[in-house]
CSV table of C-alpha atoms in Angstrom, one decimal:
chain,number,residue,atom,x,y,z
U,26,MET,CA,46.8,46.3,58.4
U,27,ALA,CA,48.2,49.6,57.2
U,28,PRO,CA,51.9,50.2,57.9
U,29,PRO,CA,53.0,52.7,60.6
U,30,ILE,CA,52.8,56.3,59.3
U,31,ASP,CA,56.4,57.0,60.2
U,32,ASN,CA,57.7,54.1,58.2
U,33,LEU,CA,55.6,55.1,55.2
U,34,GLU,CA,56.8,58.7,55.4
U,35,ALA,CA,60.4,57.5,55.6
U,36,MET,CA,60.0,55.3,52.6
U,37,ASN,CA,58.3,58.1,50.5
U,38,SER,CA,61.3,60.3,51.4
U,39,VAL,CA,63.8,57.8,50.3
U,40,VAL,CA,61.8,57.1,47.1
U,41,ALA,CA,61.9,60.8,46.2
U,42,SER,CA,65.6,60.9,47.0
U,43,THR,CA,66.3,57.9,44.9
U,44,ILE,CA,64.4,59.2,41.9
U,45,SER,CA,66.2,62.5,42.2
U,46,LEU,CA,69.6,60.8,42.3
U,47,ILE,CA,68.8,58.6,39.3
U,48,THR,CA,67.7,61.8,37.4
U,49,GLN,CA,71.1,63.4,38.2
U,50,PHE,CA,73.0,60.3,37.1
U,51,GLU,CA,71.0,60.3,33.8
U,52,ALA,CA,72.0,63.9,33.3
U,53,VAL,CA,75.7,63.0,33.9
U,54,ILE,CA,75.6,60.1,31.4
U,55,GLU,CA,73.6,61.8,28.7
U,56,PRO,CA,76.4,63.7,27.1
U,57,PHE,CA,78.3,60.5,26.5
U,58,HIS,CA,75.6,58.9,24.2
U,59,SER,CA,73.3,61.7,23.0
U,60,PRO,CA,74.4,63.9,20.1
U,61,LYS,CA,71.3,66.1,20.9
U,62,SER,CA,72.4,66.7,24.4
U,63,THR,CA,72.9,70.4,25.4
U,64,SER,CA,75.2,69.3,28.2
U,65,GLN,CA,78.8,68.7,27.5
U,66,ALA,CA,81.0,65.6,28.5
U,67,PRO,CA,83.9,66.3,30.7
U,68,ALA,CA,86.9,67.7,28.8
U,69,PRO,CA,89.9,65.4,28.4
U,70,GLU,CA,92.7,65.8,30.9
U,71,PRO,CA,95.9,67.5,29.8
U,72,GLU,CA,98.5,64.9,28.9
U,73,ALA,CA,100.8,66.1,31.7
U,74,GLN,CA,98.0,65.5,34.2
U,75,GLN,CA,97.4,62.0,32.8
U,76,GLN,CA,101.0,61.1,33.3
U,77,ASP,CA,101.1,62.4,36.8
U,78,ARG,CA,98.1,60.5,38.1
U,79,PRO,CA,98.3,56.8,38.9
U,80,GLN,CA,97.3,54.4,36.2
U,81,GLN,CA,93.6,53.5,36.5
U,82,GLN,CA,93.2,49.8,37.0
U,83,ALA,CA,89.4,49.6,37.2
U,84,ASP,CA,87.6,47.7,34.5
U,85,PRO,CA,84.5,49.6,33.3
U,86,PHE,CA,83.0,46.4,31.8
U,87,ALA,CA,83.3,44.5,35.1
U,88,LEU,CA,81.9,47.4,37.0
U,89,ALA,CA,78.9,47.8,34.6
U,90,HIS,CA,78.2,44.1,34.7
U,91,ASP,CA,78.2,43.9,38.5
U,92,SER,CA,76.1,47.1,38.9
U,93,ALA,CA,73.5,45.8,36.4
U,94,ASN,CA,73.3,42.4,38.1
U,95,LEU,CA,72.8,44.1,41.5
U,96,ILE,CA,70.1,46.4,40.1
U,97,LYS,CA,68.3,43.5,38.6
U,98,ALA,CA,68.3,41.7,41.9
U,99,HIS,CA,67.3,44.7,44.0
U,100,ALA,CA,64.5,45.6,41.4
U,101,THR,CA,63.1,42.1,41.7
U,102,LYS,CA,62.8,42.5,45.5
U,103,ILE,CA,61.0,45.9,45.0
U,104,SER,CA,58.7,44.3,42.4
U,105,LEU,CA,57.6,41.6,44.9
U,106,PHE,CA,57.3,43.9,47.8
U,107,ILE,CA,54.9,46.3,46.1
U,108,ILE,CA,52.4,43.5,44.9
U,109,ASN,CA,52.4,41.2,48.0
U,110,GLU,CA,50.8,41.5,51.5
U,111,PRO,CA,51.8,42.8,53.9
U,112,PHE,CA,53.2,46.0,52.4
U,113,THR,CA,56.5,46.6,54.2
U,114,PRO,CA,57.9,50.1,53.8
U,115,THR,CA,60.9,49.4,55.8
U,116,ALA,CA,62.0,46.6,53.5
U,117,ILE,CA,61.5,48.8,50.4
U,118,THR,CA,63.5,51.6,52.2
U,119,LYS,CA,66.4,49.2,52.9
U,120,VAL,CA,66.6,48.1,49.3
U,121,LEU,CA,66.5,51.6,48.0
U,122,ARG,CA,69.4,52.7,50.3
U,123,GLU,CA,71.4,49.8,49.1
U,124,LEU,CA,70.8,50.8,45.5
U,125,ILE,CA,71.9,54.4,46.4
U,126,THR,CA,75.1,53.3,48.1
U,127,GLY,CA,76.2,50.7,45.6
U,128,PRO,CA,75.0,49.9,42.1
U,129,LEU,CA,73.6,53.3,41.1
U,130,PRO,CA,76.9,55.2,41.5
U,131,GLY,CA,78.7,52.2,40.2
U,132,LEU,CA,76.8,52.4,36.9
U,133,THR,CA,77.7,56.1,36.4
U,134,THR,CA,81.3,55.5,37.3
U,135,ALA,CA,81.5,52.6,34.7
U,136,VAL,CA,80.6,55.2,32.0
U,137,GLN,CA,83.2,57.6,33.2
U,138,LEU,CA,85.8,55.0,33.4
U,139,CYS,CA,85.1,53.9,29.8
U,140,ASP,CA,87.2,56.8,28.5
U,141,ALA,CA,87.1,57.4,24.7
U,142,ARG,CA,90.8,57.9,24.6
U,143,THR,CA,91.3,54.3,25.7
U,144,TYR,CA,88.1,52.5,24.7
U,145,THR,CA,87.1,54.5,21.5
U,146,LYS,CA,84.1,56.8,21.1
U,147,ALA,CA,82.0,54.1,19.7
U,148,ILE,CA,82.4,51.8,22.8
U,149,GLN,CA,82.0,54.6,25.2
U,150,LYS,CA,78.7,55.6,23.5
U,151,ASP,CA,77.4,52.1,23.7
U,152,VAL,CA,78.2,51.6,27.3
U,153,ALA,CA,76.7,55.0,28.2
U,154,TRP,CA,73.6,54.2,26.1
U,155,GLN,CA,73.0,50.8,27.8
U,156,CYS,CA,73.6,52.3,31.3
U,157,SER,CA,71.2,55.1,30.6
U,158,ARG,CA,68.5,52.6,29.6
U,159,VAL,CA,68.9,50.7,32.9
U,160,LEU,CA,68.7,54.0,34.9
U,161,LYS,CA,65.5,55.0,32.9
U,162,GLU,CA,63.8,51.7,33.5
U,163,LEU,CA,64.7,51.6,37.2
U,164,ARG,CA,63.4,55.1,37.7
U,165,GLU,CA,60.1,54.1,36.1
U,166,LEU,CA,59.8,51.0,38.4
U,167,ILE,CA,60.6,53.1,41.5
U,168,GLN,CA,58.0,55.7,40.5
U,169,ARG,CA,55.4,52.9,40.8
U,170,ILE,CA,56.0,52.3,44.5
U,171,PRO,CA,52.7,53.1,46.1
U,172,LYS,CA,52.9,56.1,48.5
U,173,ASP,CA,49.7,55.2,50.3
U,174,GLY,CA,51.0,51.9,51.6
U,175,LYS,CA,48.6,49.8,49.6
U,176,ILE,CA,49.9,47.0,47.3
U,177,LEU,CA,49.4,47.4,43.6
U,178,SER,CA,46.6,45.5,41.9
U,179,GLY,CA,44.6,45.6,38.6
U,180,ASP,CA,46.1,47.6,35.8
U,181,ARG,CA,48.7,49.2,38.2
U,182,LYS,CA,50.1,45.7,38.5
U,183,ASN,CA,49.2,43.8,35.4
U,184,ALA,CA,48.9,46.3,32.5
U,185,SER,CA,51.0,45.3,29.5
U,186,ALA,CA,53.8,47.5,28.1
U,187,GLY,CA,51.5,48.8,25.3
U,188,ALA,CA,48.5,49.7,27.5
U,189,SER,CA,47.1,53.2,27.0
U,190,SER,CA,47.3,53.8,30.8
U,191,GLY,CA,51.0,52.9,30.8
U,192,LYS,CA,52.6,49.5,31.7
U,193,GLY,CA,52.0,47.9,35.1
U,194,SER,CA,54.6,47.1,37.7
U,195,LEU,CA,55.2,43.5,36.4
U,196,ALA,CA,55.8,44.7,32.8
U,197,ALA,CA,58.1,47.5,34.1
U,198,THR,CA,60.0,44.9,36.0
U,199,GLY,CA,60.3,42.7,32.8
U,200,VAL,CA,61.5,45.7,30.8
U,201,LEU,CA,64.2,46.5,33.5
U,202,TRP,CA,65.3,42.9,33.5
U,203,SER,CA,65.8,43.0,29.7
U,204,VAL,CA,67.9,46.1,29.7
U,205,CYS,CA,70.0,44.8,32.6
U,206,ASP,CA,70.6,41.6,30.6
U,207,ASP,CA,71.6,43.7,27.6
U,208,LEU,CA,74.1,45.6,29.6
U,209,MET,CA,75.6,42.5,31.1
U,210,ALA,CA,75.9,40.9,27.7
U,211,LEU,CA,77.8,43.9,26.4
U,212,ALA,CA,80.0,43.8,29.5
U,213,LYS,CA,80.8,40.2,29.0
U,214,ARG,CA,81.8,40.8,25.4
U,215,GLY,CA,84.3,43.3,26.5
U,216,PHE,CA,86.2,45.9,24.5
U,217,ALA,CA,87.3,43.8,21.5
U,218,GLY,CA,84.2,41.6,21.6
U,219,ASN,CA,81.8,44.6,21.0
U,220,LEU,CA,83.9,45.9,18.2
U,221,VAL,CA,83.9,42.5,16.6
U,222,LEU,CA,80.1,42.3,16.9
U,223,LYS,CA,79.7,45.8,15.3
U,224,VAL,CA,82.0,44.9,12.3
U,225,GLU,CA,80.3,41.5,11.8
U,226,GLN,CA,76.9,43.2,11.7
U,227,PHE,CA,78.3,45.7,9.1
U,228,ARG,CA,79.7,42.8,7.1
U,229,ASP,CA,76.3,41.0,7.2
U,230,THR,CA,74.6,44.1,5.9
U,231,LEU,CA,77.2,44.2,2.9
U,232,LYS,CA,76.4,40.5,2.2
U,233,ASP,CA,72.7,41.3,2.1
U,234,VAL,CA,73.3,44.1,-0.4
U,235,MET,CA,75.4,41.9,-2.5
U,236,GLU,CA,72.8,39.1,-2.6
U,237,GLU,CA,70.0,41.5,-3.5
U,238,LEU,CA,72.1,43.0,-6.4
U,239,LYS,CA,72.9,39.4,-7.7
U,240,GLU,CA,69.2,38.6,-7.7
U,241,TRP,CA,68.3,41.8,-9.3
U,242,GLY,CA,71.0,41.3,-12.0
U,243,GLU,CA,69.5,37.9,-12.8
U,244,GLU,CA,66.1,39.3,-13.7
U,245,THR,CA,65.2,39.9,-17.3
U,246,GLU,CA,62.5,41.7,-19.2
U,247,ASP,CA,60.9,38.4,-20.1
U,248,ASP,CA,60.6,37.7,-16.3
U,249,GLU,CA,58.7,41.0,-15.9
U,250,GLU,CA,56.4,40.3,-18.8
U,251,ASP,CA,55.5,36.8,-17.2
U,252,GLU,CA,54.8,38.5,-13.9
U,253,ASP,CA,52.4,41.0,-15.6
U,254,GLU,CA,50.5,38.0,-17.2
U,255,ASP,CA,50.2,36.3,-13.9
U,256,GLU,CA,49.0,39.4,-12.2
U,257,ASP,CA,46.2,39.8,-14.8
U,258,GLU,CA,45.1,36.2,-14.3
U,259,ASP,CA,44.9,36.7,-10.5
U,260,GLU,CA,43.3,40.1,-10.5
U,261,ASP,CA,39.9,38.8,-9.5
U,262,VAL,CA,41.3,36.7,-6.6
U,263,LYS,CA,43.4,39.7,-5.4
U,264,GLN,CA,40.4,42.0,-5.1
U,265,ILE,CA,38.8,39.6,-2.7
U,266,THR,CA,41.9,38.8,-0.7
U,267,ASP,CA,43.3,42.3,-0.5
U,268,GLY,CA,40.3,43.5,1.5
U,269,VAL,CA,40.7,40.7,4.0
U,270,ALA,CA,44.4,41.1,4.5
U,271,SER,CA,44.7,44.9,4.3
U,272,THR,CA,44.8,45.3,8.1
U,273,HIS,CA,48.1,43.5,8.6
U,274,MET,CA,49.6,43.5,5.1
U,275,ASP,CA,50.0,47.3,4.5
U,276,ALA,CA,53.6,47.3,5.5
U,277,GLN,CA,54.5,44.3,3.4
U,278,ALA,CA,52.6,45.8,0.4
U,279,MET,CA,54.7,49.0,0.6
U,280,LEU,CA,57.8,46.9,0.6
U,281,ASP,CA,56.6,44.8,-2.3
U,282,ASP,CA,55.6,47.9,-4.2
U,283,LEU,CA,59.1,49.2,-3.7
U,284,MET,CA,60.7,46.0,-4.9
U,285,ASN,CA,58.4,45.6,-7.9
U,286,SER,CA,59.2,49.2,-9.0
U,287,GLN,CA,62.7,48.3,-9.7
U,288,GLN,CA,63.6,48.3,-13.4
U,289,CYS,CA,65.5,45.3,-14.8
U,290,ILE,CA,68.5,45.8,-17.0
U,291,PRO,CA,67.3,46.2,-20.6
U,292,ARG,CA,68.3,43.6,-23.3
U,293,ASP,CA,70.4,46.0,-25.3
U,294,ASP,CA,71.8,47.6,-22.1
U,295,PRO,CA,72.9,50.9,-23.9
U,296,ASP,CA,74.5,52.3,-20.6
U,297,LYS,CA,76.4,49.1,-19.9
U,298,ILE,CA,74.7,48.7,-16.5
U,299,ARG,CA,75.4,44.9,-16.5
U,300,GLU,CA,79.1,45.5,-17.0
U,301,ARG,CA,79.1,47.9,-14.1
U,302,LEU,CA,77.2,45.5,-12.0
U,303,GLU,CA,79.6,42.6,-12.6
U,304,SER,CA,82.5,45.0,-11.6
U,305,CYS,CA,80.7,46.1,-8.6
U,306,LEU,CA,79.8,42.5,-7.3
U,307,LYS,CA,83.4,41.4,-7.9
U,308,ARG,CA,84.8,44.2,-5.8
U,309,LEU,CA,82.0,44.1,-3.2
U,310,ARG,CA,82.9,40.5,-2.5
U,311,LEU,CA,86.5,41.7,-1.9
U,312,VAL,CA,85.1,44.3,0.6
U,313,THR,CA,83.2,41.7,2.6
U,314,LEU,CA,86.5,39.7,2.8
U,315,LEU,CA,88.2,42.8,4.1
U,316,TYR,CA,85.7,43.0,6.9
U,317,GLN,CA,86.2,39.3,7.7
U,318,ALA,CA,90.0,39.7,7.7
U,319,ALA,CA,89.8,42.9,9.9
U,320,VAL,CA,87.9,40.9,12.5
U,321,LYS,CA,90.2,38.0,12.5
U,322,ARG,CA,93.6,39.7,12.1
U,323,ARG,CA,93.0,43.1,13.8
U,324,LEU,CA,90.1,43.2,16.1
U,325,LYS,CA,90.5,39.9,17.8
U,326,SER,CA,94.2,40.7,18.4
U,327,LEU,CA,93.5,44.0,20.2
U,328,PRO,CA,95.6,44.6,23.4
U,329,ARG,CA,93.9,43.7,26.6
U,330,LEU,CA,92.2,46.5,28.5
U,331,PRO,CA,92.3,48.3,31.0
U,332,PRO,CA,95.9,49.2,30.1
U,333,THR,CA,98.6,48.8,32.7
U,334,GLY,CA,102.2,49.9,32.9
U,335,PRO,CA,104.0,50.6,29.6
U,336,THR,CA,101.0,49.5,27.5
U,337,ALA,CA,98.9,52.3,28.9
U,338,GLU,CA,100.4,54.9,26.5
U,339,GLY,CA,99.9,52.8,23.5
U,340,SER,CA,96.2,52.3,24.2
U,341,SER,CA,95.5,55.9,23.2
U,342,SER,CA,97.0,55.4,19.8
U,343,VAL,CA,95.1,52.3,19.3
U,344,ALA,CA,91.8,54.0,20.2
U,345,ALA,CA,92.6,56.9,17.8
U,346,ARG,CA,93.2,54.5,15.0
U,347,LEU,CA,89.9,52.7,15.8
U,348,ASP,CA,88.0,56.0,15.9
U,349,GLU,CA,89.0,56.5,12.3
U,350,ILE,CA,88.4,52.9,11.3
U,351,ILE,CA,84.9,52.2,12.8
U,352,PRO,CA,83.0,55.1,11.4
U,353,LEU,CA,84.3,54.2,7.9
U,354,LEU,CA,83.3,50.6,8.3
U,355,ALA,CA,79.9,51.8,9.4
U,356,LYS,CA,79.6,54.2,6.4
U,357,ILE,CA,80.5,51.7,3.7
U,358,PRO,CA,77.4,49.5,4.0
U,359,GLU,CA,75.2,52.7,3.9
U,360,ARG,CA,77.0,53.8,0.7
U,361,PHE,CA,76.5,50.4,-0.9
U,362,GLY,CA,72.8,50.6,-0.1
U,363,SER,CA,72.7,53.9,-2.0
U,364,LEU,CA,74.7,52.3,-4.8
U,365,ALA,CA,72.1,49.5,-5.1
U,366,MET,CA,69.3,52.0,-5.4
U,367,ALA,CA,71.3,53.7,-8.2
U,368,PHE,CA,71.5,50.4,-10.0
U,369,TYR,CA,67.7,49.8,-9.6
U,370,ASP,CA,67.2,53.3,-11.2
U,371,LEU,CA,69.6,52.4,-14.1
U,372,ASP,CA,71.4,55.6,-13.5
U,373,PRO,CA,75.0,55.2,-14.8
U,374,THR,CA,76.2,58.7,-13.6
U,375,GLU,CA,75.1,58.0,-10.0
U,376,ILE,CA,76.4,54.4,-10.2
U,377,ASP,CA,79.8,55.6,-11.3
U,378,GLY,CA,80.0,58.3,-8.5
U,379,LEU,CA,78.9,56.0,-5.7
U,380,MET,CA,81.1,53.2,-6.8
U,381,ASP,CA,84.1,55.5,-6.6
U,382,GLN,CA,83.2,56.6,-3.1
U,383,CYS,CA,82.5,53.0,-1.9
U,384,PHE,CA,85.8,51.6,-3.1
U,385,PHE,CA,87.8,54.6,-2.1
U,386,ASP,CA,86.5,54.2,1.4
U,387,ALA,CA,87.3,50.5,1.4
U,388,PHE,CA,90.9,51.4,0.2
U,389,ALA,CA,91.1,53.8,3.1
U,390,VAL,CA,90.1,51.2,5.7
U,391,SER,CA,92.7,48.8,4.4
U,392,GLU,CA,95.3,51.5,4.7
U,393,LEU,CA,94.3,52.2,8.3
U,394,LEU,CA,94.3,48.6,9.2
U,395,MET,CA,97.6,47.9,7.3
U,396,LYS,CA,100.0,47.8,10.3
U,397,PRO,CA,99.4,45.6,13.4
U,398,TRP,CA,98.8,47.3,16.8
U,399,ASP,CA,102.3,46.7,18.0
U,400,GLY,CA,104.5,46.4,15.0
U,401,GLN,CA,105.2,47.3,11.4
U,402,LYS,CA,104.2,44.3,9.3
U,403,ASP,CA,102.5,41.0,9.5
U,404,GLU,CA,100.6,38.5,7.3
U,405,PHE,CA,97.5,40.8,7.1
U,406,THR,CA,99.8,43.6,5.8
U,407,ASP,CA,100.7,41.6,2.7
U,408,TRP,CA,97.0,40.7,2.2
U,409,ALA,CA,95.9,44.3,2.5
U,410,LEU,CA,98.5,45.3,-0.2
U,411,ARG,CA,97.1,42.7,-2.6
U,412,PHE,CA,93.5,43.9,-1.7
U,413,GLN,CA,94.4,47.4,-2.6
U,414,VAL,CA,95.7,46.3,-6.1
U,415,GLU,CA,92.5,44.3,-6.7
U,416,ILE,CA,90.0,46.8,-5.5
U,417,LYS,CA,91.4,49.4,-8.1
U,418,LYS,CA,90.7,47.0,-11.0
U,419,PRO,CA,87.5,47.8,-12.9
């Protein structure tokens, strides 16, 4: 039986209002995470105004977690209501109104509370990005609520995420669950935990570059000649298998071509590439240790947030230091990737220039991390001084 017209019209009105509100919230959040946005994030308050207002106690991570959890639960209800008989507009309307009055504004408030002056630009951007993903996927699910009062079936219900006609409501619900889980995981890690995760990922990239350079340095011209002979012997077999595997091996073939195009260090080594490589690997290992030490001695000892009382003023200086440190820690692995390519090209001039940049950046990071957050010197300070001496050695 079709639902009453009045109930259906009321539901459609609330659906339109909810989609409009989500779109507004997306516009509010966008400047916090999108460098391409034409909007502008709110300007920082003057220092005098910050001092006059009461200290903010709310925890943006807790608010983001709770909002995402509620959105996931409400979305699950909507997903079930639109595929099961009887179709009940009043039930859907009730859930949408609960979203409007609770978790939706909570999500936006969480982004605004995650102020860059306290939590760093990097963390504010991450929180805003994850919240924007939740809003986008929730909007897409709500847009699938049938306006005619008939439950979804066929492709409108079951189509996969990659379907040409667009994903069905079940796939849309699954994607929304996933982004809610991502946001809740970020919130559980908290301020320090998310910075630790970032730096550990940067360190892992450095380790990968170091291992690749080691393997490349162990190759010789004899190895290349042996490979050429093996390739000649297998040519006939390859002609057959290449045609069979071409459909799914194109990407891998491109990667293999790139790797195989690398030149090995010549036996006579007129440009002293191997000498440069050994120096680079020795100091690159020191840089990976710097990342490891930074996590243990600095990031895991960050002050608790949100700040309260006398610690509130110090949180801004901590965030300012971190906003210098984190971009450098992110840039160093990229530079080392470029340095690896210079080695593969056997380009001594490029190698020397990039090595200077890499190790200068590492030295700068150690300088920025030298002092603890609330003092002048500690065990890491002594270690960083020794690091600076070693990183300068050729």
